[in-house]
């Protein structure tokens, strides 16, 4: 048992030596590796939502499983990926990105989410009347519904 505890302590010391290094004058320790975000969620569809800051100051982005930043950490809201798309938001509005981080639906809606079928989104205007639009923003069903649910099984 004591040997296991000593091995764990040695491993912790080795990791600390790898992660820390002295600065130029040798007086202070600094991180060698530091992430650009404060919090990360579990991966879903190969993507993880990451967060910098907390509360009202929080902004979000996405990384892939190799740690590459796919969507910049600048969005005021973001959902996890589902069927290859995620909802993102700025103060100017909500939109949708794909797994490559490309904005496929402009951030101009009061609410927006992927419909679950094709390149179609469920969006809301400032009065929260819902409509269906394609990813080019062309209206497919007019803004007159109190709610539109995702497509399911067809």
PDB file of N, CA and C in Angstrom, residues 12-108:
ATOM      1  N   UNK A  12       2.801  12.606  -9.382  1.00  0.00           N
ATOM      2  CA  UNK A  12       2.343  13.987  -9.234  1.00  0.00           C
ATOM      3  C   UNK A  12       3.523  14.948  -9.341  1.00  0.00           C
ATOM      4  N   UNK A  13       4.637  14.614  -8.699  1.00  0.00           N
ATOM      5  CA  UNK A  13       5.819  15.469  -8.777  1.00  0.00           C
ATOM      6  C   UNK A  13       6.349  15.563 -10.203  1.00  0.00           C
ATOM      7  N   UNK A  14       6.379  14.455 -10.916  1.00  0.00           N
ATOM      8  CA  UNK A  14       6.847  14.464 -12.312  1.00  0.00           C
ATOM      9  C   UNK A  14       5.942  15.323 -13.171  1.00  0.00           C
ATOM     10  N   UNK A  15       4.633  15.171 -13.001  1.00  0.00           N
ATOM     11  CA  UNK A  15       3.686  15.980 -13.783  1.00  0.00           C
ATOM     12  C   UNK A  15       3.883  17.450 -13.474  1.00  0.00           C
ATOM     13  N   UNK A  16       4.065  17.790 -12.198  1.00  0.00           N
ATOM     14  CA  UNK A  16       4.285  19.187 -11.835  1.00  0.00           C
ATOM     15  C   UNK A  16       5.563  19.731 -12.465  1.00  0.00           C
ATOM     16  N   UNK A  17       6.602  18.929 -12.521  1.00  0.00           N
ATOM     17  CA  UNK A  17       7.844  19.374 -13.157  1.00  0.00           C
ATOM     18  C   UNK A  17       7.641  19.614 -14.646  1.00  0.00           C
ATOM     19  N   UNK A  18       6.805  18.826 -15.279  1.00  0.00           N
ATOM     20  CA  UNK A  18       6.539  19.005 -16.705  1.00  0.00           C
ATOM     21  C   UNK A  18       5.687  20.241 -16.945  1.00  0.00           C
ATOM     22  N   UNK A  19       4.708  20.480 -16.088  1.00  0.00           N
ATOM     23  CA  UNK A  19       3.770  21.576 -16.309  1.00  0.00           C
ATOM     24  C   UNK A  19       4.304  22.938 -15.884  1.00  0.00           C
ATOM     25  N   UNK A  20       5.248  22.979 -14.959  1.00  0.00           N
ATOM     26  CA  UNK A  20       5.769  24.240 -14.469  1.00  0.00           C
ATOM     27  C   UNK A  20       7.198  24.443 -14.957  1.00  0.00           C
ATOM     28  N   UNK A  21       7.572  25.692 -15.132  1.00  0.00           N
ATOM     29  CA  UNK A  21       8.954  26.029 -15.453  1.00  0.00           C
ATOM     30  C   UNK A  21       9.241  27.408 -14.883  1.00  0.00           C
ATOM     31  N   UNK A  22      10.496  27.671 -14.535  1.00  0.00           N
ATOM     32  CA  UNK A  22      10.853  28.982 -14.005  1.00  0.00           C
ATOM     33  C   UNK A  22      10.843  30.035 -15.108  1.00  0.00           C
ATOM     34  N   UNK A  23      10.587  31.289 -14.731  1.00  0.00           N
ATOM     35  CA  UNK A  23      10.660  32.368 -15.711  1.00  0.00           C
ATOM     36  C   UNK A  23      12.119  32.744 -15.929  1.00  0.00           C
ATOM     37  N   UNK A  24      12.375  33.810 -16.699  1.00  0.00           N
ATOM     38  CA  UNK A  24      13.747  34.162 -17.083  1.00  0.00           C
ATOM     39  C   UNK A  24      14.656  34.452 -15.889  1.00  0.00           C
ATOM     40  N   UNK A  25      14.125  35.111 -14.860  1.00  0.00           N
ATOM     41  CA  UNK A  25      14.986  35.403 -13.710  1.00  0.00           C
ATOM     42  C   UNK A  25      15.029  34.256 -12.708  1.00  0.00           C
ATOM     43  N   UNK A  26      14.241  33.213 -12.959  1.00  0.00           N
ATOM     44  CA  UNK A  26      14.300  32.002 -12.156  1.00  0.00           C
ATOM     45  C   UNK A  26      13.617  32.084 -10.806  1.00  0.00           C
ATOM     46  N   UNK A  27      12.893  33.150 -10.525  1.00  0.00           N
ATOM     47  CA  UNK A  27      12.282  33.307  -9.211  1.00  0.00           C
ATOM     48  C   UNK A  27      10.860  32.787  -9.124  1.00  0.00           C
ATOM     49  N   UNK A  28      10.102  32.864 -10.188  1.00  0.00           N
ATOM     50  CA  UNK A  28       8.696  32.474 -10.135  1.00  0.00           C
ATOM     51  C   UNK A  28       8.451  31.255 -11.013  1.00  0.00           C
ATOM     52  N   UNK A  29       7.487  30.461 -10.609  1.00  0.00           N
ATOM     53  CA  UNK A  29       7.069  29.336 -11.433  1.00  0.00           C
ATOM     54  C   UNK A  29       5.901  29.774 -12.314  1.00  0.00           C
ATOM     55  N   UNK A  30       5.850  29.293 -13.537  1.00  0.00           N
ATOM     56  CA  UNK A  30       4.784  29.616 -14.468  1.00  0.00           C
ATOM     57  C   UNK A  30       4.332  28.346 -15.170  1.00  0.00           C
ATOM     58  N   UNK A  31       3.090  28.341 -15.648  1.00  0.00           N
ATOM     59  CA  UNK A  31       2.573  27.210 -16.408  1.00  0.00           C
ATOM     60  C   UNK A  31       3.265  27.146 -17.760  1.00  0.00           C
ATOM     61  N   UNK A  32       3.708  25.960 -18.144  1.00  0.00           N
ATOM     62  CA  UNK A  32       4.204  25.739 -19.498  1.00  0.00           C
ATOM     63  C   UNK A  32       3.032  25.578 -20.455  1.00  0.00           C
ATOM     64  N   UNK A  33       2.006  24.851 -20.029  1.00  0.00           N
ATOM     65  CA  UNK A  33       0.826  24.615 -20.840  1.00  0.00           C
ATOM     66  C   UNK A  33      -0.360  25.264 -20.150  1.00  0.00           C
ATOM     67  N   UNK A  34      -1.078  26.087 -20.859  1.00  0.00           N
ATOM     68  CA  UNK A  34      -2.248  26.738 -20.275  1.00  0.00           C
ATOM     69  C   UNK A  34      -3.338  26.790 -21.329  1.00  0.00           C
ATOM     70  N   UNK A  35      -4.530  26.399 -20.945  1.00  0.00           N
ATOM     71  CA  UNK A  35      -5.640  26.436 -21.889  1.00  0.00           C
ATOM     72  C   UNK A  35      -6.182  27.857 -21.978  1.00  0.00           C
ATOM     73  N   UNK A  36      -6.889  28.127 -23.049  1.00  0.00           N
ATOM     74  CA  UNK A  36      -7.493  29.441 -23.251  1.00  0.00           C
ATOM     75  C   UNK A  36      -8.909  29.492 -22.717  1.00  0.00           C
ATOM     76  N   UNK A  37      -9.321  28.476 -21.972  1.00  0.00           N
ATOM     77  CA  UNK A  37     -10.686  28.465 -21.460  1.00  0.00           C
ATOM     78  C   UNK A  37     -10.692  27.993 -20.007  1.00  0.00           C
ATOM     79  N   UNK A  38     -11.797  28.295 -19.332  1.00  0.00           N
ATOM     80  CA  UNK A  38     -11.916  27.987 -17.913  1.00  0.00           C
ATOM     81  C   UNK A  38     -12.685  26.706 -17.641  1.00  0.00           C
ATOM     82  N   UNK A  39     -13.484  26.270 -18.592  1.00  0.00           N
ATOM     83  CA  UNK A  39     -14.344  25.109 -18.369  1.00  0.00           C
ATOM     84  C   UNK A  39     -14.622  24.437 -19.701  1.00  0.00           C
ATOM     85  N   UNK A  40     -14.690  23.126 -19.703  1.00  0.00           N
ATOM     86  CA  UNK A  40     -15.037  22.376 -20.893  1.00  0.00           C
ATOM     87  C   UNK A  40     -16.025  21.278 -20.567  1.00  0.00           C
ATOM     88  N   UNK A  41     -16.936  21.022 -21.482  1.00  0.00           N
ATOM     89  CA  UNK A  41     -17.928  19.967 -21.276  1.00  0.00           C
ATOM     90  C   UNK A  41     -17.486  18.687 -21.974  1.00  0.00           C
ATOM     91  N   UNK A  42     -18.222  17.619 -21.756  1.00  0.00           N
ATOM     92  CA  UNK A  42     -17.933  16.344 -22.407  1.00  0.00           C
ATOM     93  C   UNK A  42     -18.105  16.474 -23.913  1.00  0.00           C
ATOM     94  N   UNK A  43     -17.371  15.643 -24.647  1.00  0.00           N
ATOM     95  CA  UNK A  43     -17.486  15.640 -26.097  1.00  0.00           C
ATOM     96  C   UNK A  43     -18.795  14.985 -26.515  1.00  0.00           C
ATOM     97  N   UNK A  44     -19.413  15.569 -27.509  1.00  0.00           N
ATOM     98  CA  UNK A  44     -20.606  15.002 -28.134  1.00  0.00           C
ATOM     99  C   UNK A  44     -20.437  15.221 -29.627  1.00  0.00           C
ATOM    100  N   UNK A  45     -20.578  14.153 -30.387  1.00  0.00           N
ATOM    101  CA  UNK A  45     -20.348  14.198 -31.831  1.00  0.00           C
ATOM    102  C   UNK A  45     -18.951  14.731 -32.158  1.00  0.00           C
ATOM    103  N   UNK A  46     -17.977  14.404 -31.306  1.00  0.00           N
ATOM    104  CA  UNK A  46     -16.595  14.804 -31.551  1.00  0.00           C
ATOM    105  C   UNK A  46     -16.285  16.247 -31.221  1.00  0.00           C
ATOM    106  N   UNK A  47     -17.221  16.957 -30.604  1.00  0.00           N
ATOM    107  CA  UNK A  47     -17.028  18.370 -30.277  1.00  0.00           C
ATOM    108  C   UNK A  47     -17.324  18.594 -28.794  1.00  0.00           C
ATOM    109  N   UNK A  48     -16.605  19.530 -28.188  1.00  0.00           N
ATOM    110  CA  UNK A  48     -16.870  19.903 -26.800  1.00  0.00           C
ATOM    111  C   UNK A  48     -17.052  21.410 -26.720  1.00  0.00           C
ATOM    112  N   UNK A  49     -18.087  21.816 -26.010  1.00  0.00           N
ATOM    113  CA  UNK A  49     -18.303  23.241 -25.771  1.00  0.00           C
ATOM    114  C   UNK A  49     -17.339  23.671 -24.677  1.00  0.00           C
ATOM    115  N   UNK A  50     -16.659  24.785 -24.892  1.00  0.00           N
ATOM    116  CA  UNK A  50     -15.731  25.322 -23.909  1.00  0.00           C
ATOM    117  C   UNK A  50     -16.196  26.708 -23.492  1.00  0.00           C
ATOM    118  N   UNK A  51     -15.761  27.113 -22.312  1.00  0.00           N
ATOM    119  CA  UNK A  51     -16.243  28.362 -21.729  1.00  0.00           C
ATOM    120  C   UNK A  51     -15.081  29.143 -21.150  1.00  0.00           C
ATOM    121  N   UNK A  52     -15.099  30.449 -21.364  1.00  0.00           N
ATOM    122  CA  UNK A  52     -14.133  31.342 -20.731  1.00  0.00           C
ATOM    123  C   UNK A  52     -14.929  32.341 -19.912  1.00  0.00           C
ATOM    124  N   UNK A  53     -14.573  32.519 -18.660  1.00  0.00           N
ATOM    125  CA  UNK A  53     -15.313  33.394 -17.772  1.00  0.00           C
ATOM    126  C   UNK A  53     -16.524  32.681 -17.202  1.00  0.00           C
ATOM    127  N   UNK A  54     -17.204  33.385 -16.291  1.00  0.00           N
ATOM    128  CA  UNK A  54     -18.354  32.787 -15.632  1.00  0.00           C
ATOM    129  C   UNK A  54     -19.472  33.814 -15.494  1.00  0.00           C
ATOM    130  N   UNK A  55     -20.677  33.313 -15.282  1.00  0.00           N
ATOM    131  CA  UNK A  55     -21.828  34.198 -15.099  1.00  0.00           C
ATOM    132  C   UNK A  55     -22.121  35.021 -16.338  1.00  0.00           C
ATOM    133  N   UNK A  56     -22.428  36.294 -16.147  1.00  0.00           N
ATOM    134  CA  UNK A  56     -22.763  37.180 -17.271  1.00  0.00           C
ATOM    135  C   UNK A  56     -21.584  37.432 -18.201  1.00  0.00           C
ATOM    136  N   UNK A  57     -20.372  37.196 -17.720  1.00  0.00           N
ATOM    137  CA  UNK A  57     -19.175  37.429 -18.528  1.00  0.00           C
ATOM    138  C   UNK A  57     -18.755  36.204 -19.339  1.00  0.00           C
ATOM    139  N   UNK A  58     -19.454  35.091 -19.194  1.00  0.00           N
ATOM    140  CA  UNK A  58     -19.070  33.849 -19.870  1.00  0.00           C
ATOM    141  C   UNK A  58     -19.239  33.969 -21.383  1.00  0.00           C
ATOM    142  N   UNK A  59     -18.275  33.433 -22.109  1.00  0.00           N
ATOM    143  CA  UNK A  59     -18.352  33.292 -23.567  1.00  0.00           C
ATOM    144  C   UNK A  59     -17.968  31.859 -23.910  1.00  0.00           C
ATOM    145  N   UNK A  60     -18.464  31.385 -25.062  1.00  0.00           N
ATOM    146  CA  UNK A  60     -18.338  29.972 -25.414  1.00  0.00           C
ATOM    147  C   UNK A  60     -17.737  29.794 -26.799  1.00  0.00           C
ATOM    148  N   UNK A  61     -17.161  28.631 -27.000  1.00  0.00           N
ATOM    149  CA  UNK A  61     -16.647  28.206 -28.287  1.00  0.00           C
ATOM    150  C   UNK A  61     -16.650  26.686 -28.305  1.00  0.00           C
ATOM    151  N   UNK A  62     -15.983  26.097 -29.310  1.00  0.00           N
ATOM    152  CA  UNK A  62     -15.938  24.639 -29.433  1.00  0.00           C
ATOM    153  C   UNK A  62     -14.552  24.177 -29.832  1.00  0.00           C
ATOM    154  N   UNK A  63     -14.157  23.025 -29.285  1.00  0.00           N
ATOM    155  CA  UNK A  63     -12.941  22.340 -29.716  1.00  0.00           C
ATOM    156  C   UNK A  63     -13.310  20.945 -30.200  1.00  0.00           C
ATOM    157  N   UNK A  64     -12.447  20.379 -31.063  1.00  0.00           N
ATOM    158  CA  UNK A  64     -12.662  18.992 -31.466  1.00  0.00           C
ATOM    159  C   UNK A  64     -11.860  18.081 -30.544  1.00  0.00           C
ATOM    160  N   UNK A  65     -11.907  16.780 -30.792  1.00  0.00           N
ATOM    161  CA  UNK A  65     -11.271  15.813 -29.892  1.00  0.00           C
ATOM    162  C   UNK A  65      -9.750  15.903 -29.873  1.00  0.00           C
ATOM    163  N   UNK A  66      -9.145  16.525 -30.873  1.00  0.00           N
ATOM    164  CA  UNK A  66      -7.696  16.702 -30.846  1.00  0.00           C
ATOM    165  C   UNK A  66      -7.313  18.024 -30.183  1.00  0.00           C
ATOM    166  N   UNK A  67      -8.306  18.764 -29.685  1.00  0.00           N
ATOM    167  CA  UNK A  67      -8.041  20.016 -28.978  1.00  0.00           C
ATOM    168  C   UNK A  67      -7.994  21.245 -29.863  1.00  0.00           C
ATOM    169  N   UNK A  68      -8.232  21.058 -31.151  1.00  0.00           N
ATOM    170  CA  UNK A  68      -8.202  22.194 -32.082  1.00  0.00           C
ATOM    171  C   UNK A  68      -9.445  23.060 -31.887  1.00  0.00           C
ATOM    172  N   UNK A  69      -9.235  24.376 -31.821  1.00  0.00           N
ATOM    173  CA  UNK A  69     -10.342  25.309 -31.697  1.00  0.00           C
ATOM    174  C   UNK A  69     -11.107  25.352 -33.017  1.00  0.00           C
ATOM    175  N   UNK A  70     -12.381  24.975 -32.980  1.00  0.00           N
ATOM    176  CA  UNK A  70     -13.212  24.918 -34.177  1.00  0.00           C
ATOM    177  C   UNK A  70     -14.072  26.170 -34.305  1.00  0.00           C
ATOM    178  N   UNK A  71     -14.621  26.630 -33.194  1.00  0.00           N
ATOM    179  CA  UNK A  71     -15.417  27.867 -33.178  1.00  0.00           C
ATOM    180  C   UNK A  71     -14.815  28.764 -32.110  1.00  0.00           C
ATOM    181  N   UNK A  72     -14.558  30.025 -32.426  1.00  0.00           N
ATOM    182  CA  UNK A  72     -13.890  30.914 -31.478  1.00  0.00           C
ATOM    183  C   UNK A  72     -14.683  31.089 -30.181  1.00  0.00           C
ATOM    184  N   UNK A  73     -13.959  31.381 -29.122  1.00  0.00           N
ATOM    185  CA  UNK A  73     -14.573  31.578 -27.801  1.00  0.00           C
ATOM    186  C   UNK A  73     -15.061  33.021 -27.738  1.00  0.00           C
ATOM    187  N   UNK A  74     -16.257  33.243 -28.315  1.00  0.00           N
ATOM    188  CA  UNK A  74     -16.790  34.601 -28.357  1.00  0.00           C
ATOM    189  C   UNK A  74     -18.312  34.654 -28.229  1.00  0.00           C
ATOM    190  N   UNK A  75     -18.960  33.518 -28.241  1.00  0.00           N
ATOM    191  CA  UNK A  75     -20.419  33.481 -28.254  1.00  0.00           C
ATOM    192  C   UNK A  75     -20.989  33.593 -26.840  1.00  0.00           C
ATOM    193  N   UNK A  76     -22.051  34.355 -26.687  1.00  0.00           N
ATOM    194  CA  UNK A  76     -22.681  34.543 -25.380  1.00  0.00           C
ATOM    195  C   UNK A  76     -23.548  33.350 -24.986  1.00  0.00           C
ATOM    196  N   UNK A  77     -23.901  32.526 -25.955  1.00  0.00           N
ATOM    197  CA  UNK A  77     -24.611  31.285 -25.673  1.00  0.00           C
ATOM    198  C   UNK A  77     -24.236  30.264 -26.741  1.00  0.00           C
ATOM    199  N   UNK A  78     -24.315  28.999 -26.361  1.00  0.00           N
ATOM    200  CA  UNK A  78     -24.018  27.909 -27.299  1.00  0.00           C
ATOM    201  C   UNK A  78     -24.584  26.620 -26.719  1.00  0.00           C
ATOM    202  N   UNK A  79     -25.157  25.798 -27.595  1.00  0.00           N
ATOM    203  CA  UNK A  79     -25.645  24.493 -27.169  1.00  0.00           C
ATOM    204  C   UNK A  79     -24.669  23.434 -27.675  1.00  0.00           C
ATOM    205  N   UNK A  80     -24.778  22.238 -27.153  1.00  0.00           N
ATOM    206  CA  UNK A  80     -23.932  21.165 -27.652  1.00  0.00           C
ATOM    207  C   UNK A  80     -24.397  20.761 -29.055  1.00  0.00           C
ATOM    208  N   UNK A  81     -23.535  20.052 -29.760  1.00  0.00           N
ATOM    209  CA  UNK A  81     -23.859  19.634 -31.118  1.00  0.00           C
ATOM    210  C   UNK A  81     -24.893  18.527 -31.112  1.00  0.00           C
ATOM    211  N   UNK A  82     -25.777  18.604 -32.097  1.00  0.00           N
ATOM    212  CA  UNK A  82     -26.787  17.577 -32.303  1.00  0.00           C
ATOM    213  C   UNK A  82     -27.019  17.471 -33.803  1.00  0.00           C
ATOM    214  N   UNK A  83     -26.884  16.282 -34.345  1.00  0.00           N
ATOM    215  CA  UNK A  83     -27.030  16.039 -35.786  1.00  0.00           C
ATOM    216  C   UNK A  83     -26.103  16.929 -36.608  1.00  0.00           C
ATOM    217  N   UNK A  84     -24.927  17.223 -36.076  1.00  0.00           N
ATOM    218  CA  UNK A  84     -23.925  17.983 -36.816  1.00  0.00           C
ATOM    219  C   UNK A  84     -24.027  19.490 -36.704  1.00  0.00           C
ATOM    220  N   UNK A  85     -24.952  20.006 -35.899  1.00  0.00           N
ATOM    221  CA  UNK A  85     -25.146  21.455 -35.782  1.00  0.00           C
ATOM    222  C   UNK A  85     -25.277  21.872 -34.321  1.00  0.00           C
ATOM    223  N   UNK A  86     -24.909  23.122 -34.038  1.00  0.00           N
ATOM    224  CA  UNK A  86     -25.082  23.688 -32.698  1.00  0.00           C
ATOM    225  C   UNK A  86     -25.619  25.102 -32.825  1.00  0.00           C
ATOM    226  N   UNK A  87     -26.446  25.482 -31.873  1.00  0.00           N
ATOM    227  CA  UNK A  87     -26.969  26.852 -31.822  1.00  0.00           C
ATOM    228  C   UNK A  87     -25.942  27.723 -31.101  1.00  0.00           C
ATOM    229  N   UNK A  88     -25.712  28.898 -31.646  1.00  0.00           N
ATOM    230  CA  UNK A  88     -24.803  29.863 -31.038  1.00  0.00           C
ATOM    231  C   UNK A  88     -25.513  31.208 -30.954  1.00  0.00           C
ATOM    232  N   UNK A  89     -25.051  32.054 -30.072  1.00  0.00           N
ATOM    233  CA  UNK A  89     -25.689  33.353 -29.943  1.00  0.00           C
ATOM    234  C   UNK A  89     -24.730  34.446 -29.533  1.00  0.00           C
ATOM    235  N   UNK A  90     -24.981  35.613 -30.068  1.00  0.00           N
ATOM    236  CA  UNK A  90     -24.341  36.851 -29.644  1.00  0.00           C
ATOM    237  C   UNK A  90     -25.464  37.766 -29.172  1.00  0.00           C
ATOM    238  N   UNK A  91     -25.126  38.909 -28.650  1.00  0.00           N
ATOM    239  CA  UNK A  91     -26.174  39.835 -28.222  1.00  0.00           C
ATOM    240  C   UNK A  91     -27.034  40.280 -29.403  1.00  0.00           C
ATOM    241  N   UNK A  92     -26.481  40.207 -30.604  1.00  0.00           N
ATOM    242  CA  UNK A  92     -27.209  40.607 -31.817  1.00  0.00           C
ATOM    243  C   UNK A  92     -28.220  39.565 -32.274  1.00  0.00           C
ATOM    244  N   UNK A  93     -28.083  38.315 -31.838  1.00  0.00           N
ATOM    245  CA  UNK A  93     -29.027  37.290 -32.238  1.00  0.00           C
ATOM    246  C   UNK A  93     -28.450  35.891 -32.212  1.00  0.00           C
ATOM    247  N   UNK A  94     -29.327  34.936 -32.521  1.00  0.00           N
ATOM    248  CA  UNK A  94     -28.979  33.515 -32.503  1.00  0.00           C
ATOM    249  C   UNK A  94     -28.783  33.019 -33.934  1.00  0.00           C
ATOM    250  N   UNK A  95     -27.946  31.999 -34.074  1.00  0.00           N
ATOM    251  CA  UNK A  95     -27.713  31.367 -35.362  1.00  0.00           C
ATOM    252  C   UNK A  95     -27.260  29.930 -35.153  1.00  0.00           C
ATOM    253  N   UNK A  96     -26.738  29.317 -36.215  1.00  0.00           N
ATOM    254  CA  UNK A  96     -26.335  27.908 -36.165  1.00  0.00           C
ATOM    255  C   UNK A  96     -24.979  27.745 -36.849  1.00  0.00           C
ATOM    256  N   UNK A  97     -24.115  26.896 -36.251  1.00  0.00           N
ATOM    257  CA  UNK A  97     -22.847  26.540 -36.883  1.00  0.00           C
ATOM    258  C   UNK A  97     -22.817  25.045 -37.155  1.00  0.00           C
ATOM    259  N   UNK A  98     -21.938  24.661 -38.085  1.00  0.00           N
ATOM    260  CA  UNK A  98     -21.739  23.232 -38.349  1.00  0.00           C
ATOM    261  C   UNK A  98     -20.475  22.754 -37.637  1.00  0.00           C
ATOM    262  N   UNK A  99     -20.118  21.498 -37.825  1.00  0.00           N
ATOM    263  CA  UNK A  99     -18.974  20.900 -37.131  1.00  0.00           C
ATOM    264  C   UNK A  99     -17.635  21.461 -37.578  1.00  0.00           C
ATOM    265  N   UNK A 100     -17.604  22.180 -38.663  1.00  0.00           N
ATOM    266  CA  UNK A 100     -16.369  22.830 -39.098  1.00  0.00           C
ATOM    267  C   UNK A 100     -16.243  24.237 -38.511  1.00  0.00           C
ATOM    268  N   UNK A 101     -17.257  24.662 -37.746  1.00  0.00           N
ATOM    269  CA  UNK A 101     -17.250  25.993 -37.157  1.00  0.00           C
ATOM    270  C   UNK A 101     -17.795  27.071 -38.079  1.00  0.00           C
ATOM    271  N   UNK A 102     -18.287  26.665 -39.231  1.00  0.00           N
ATOM    272  CA  UNK A 102     -18.830  27.619 -40.195  1.00  0.00           C
ATOM    273  C   UNK A 102     -20.259  28.008 -39.790  1.00  0.00           C
ATOM    274  N   UNK A 103     -20.536  29.301 -39.833  1.00  0.00           N
ATOM    275  CA  UNK A 103     -21.887  29.774 -39.552  1.00  0.00           C
ATOM    276  C   UNK A 103     -22.759  29.422 -40.752  1.00  0.00           C
ATOM    277  N   UNK A 104     -23.766  28.569 -40.515  1.00  0.00           N
ATOM    278  CA  UNK A 104     -24.650  28.141 -41.604  1.00  0.00           C
ATOM    279  C   UNK A 104     -25.984  28.878 -41.569  1.00  0.00           C
ATOM    280  N   UNK A 105     -26.294  29.494 -40.433  1.00  0.00           N
ATOM    281  CA  UNK A 105     -27.488  30.338 -40.308  1.00  0.00           C
ATOM    282  C   UNK A 105     -27.052  31.586 -39.549  1.00  0.00           C
ATOM    283  N   UNK A 106     -27.194  32.732 -40.189  1.00  0.00           N
ATOM    284  CA  UNK A 106     -26.713  33.989 -39.626  1.00  0.00           C
ATOM    285  C   UNK A 106     -27.289  34.281 -38.245  1.00  0.00           C
ATOM    286  N   UNK A 107     -26.523  34.959 -37.427  1.00  0.00           N
ATOM    287  CA  UNK A 107     -26.906  35.277 -36.051  1.00  0.00           C
ATOM    288  C   UNK A 107     -27.783  36.529 -36.031  1.00  0.00           C
ATOM    289  N   UNK A 108     -29.030  36.355 -36.407  1.00  0.00           N
ATOM    290  CA  UNK A 108     -29.925  37.509 -36.475  1.00  0.00           C
ATOM    291  C   UNK A 108     -31.319  37.223 -35.935  1.00  0.00           C
TER     292      UNK A 108
END
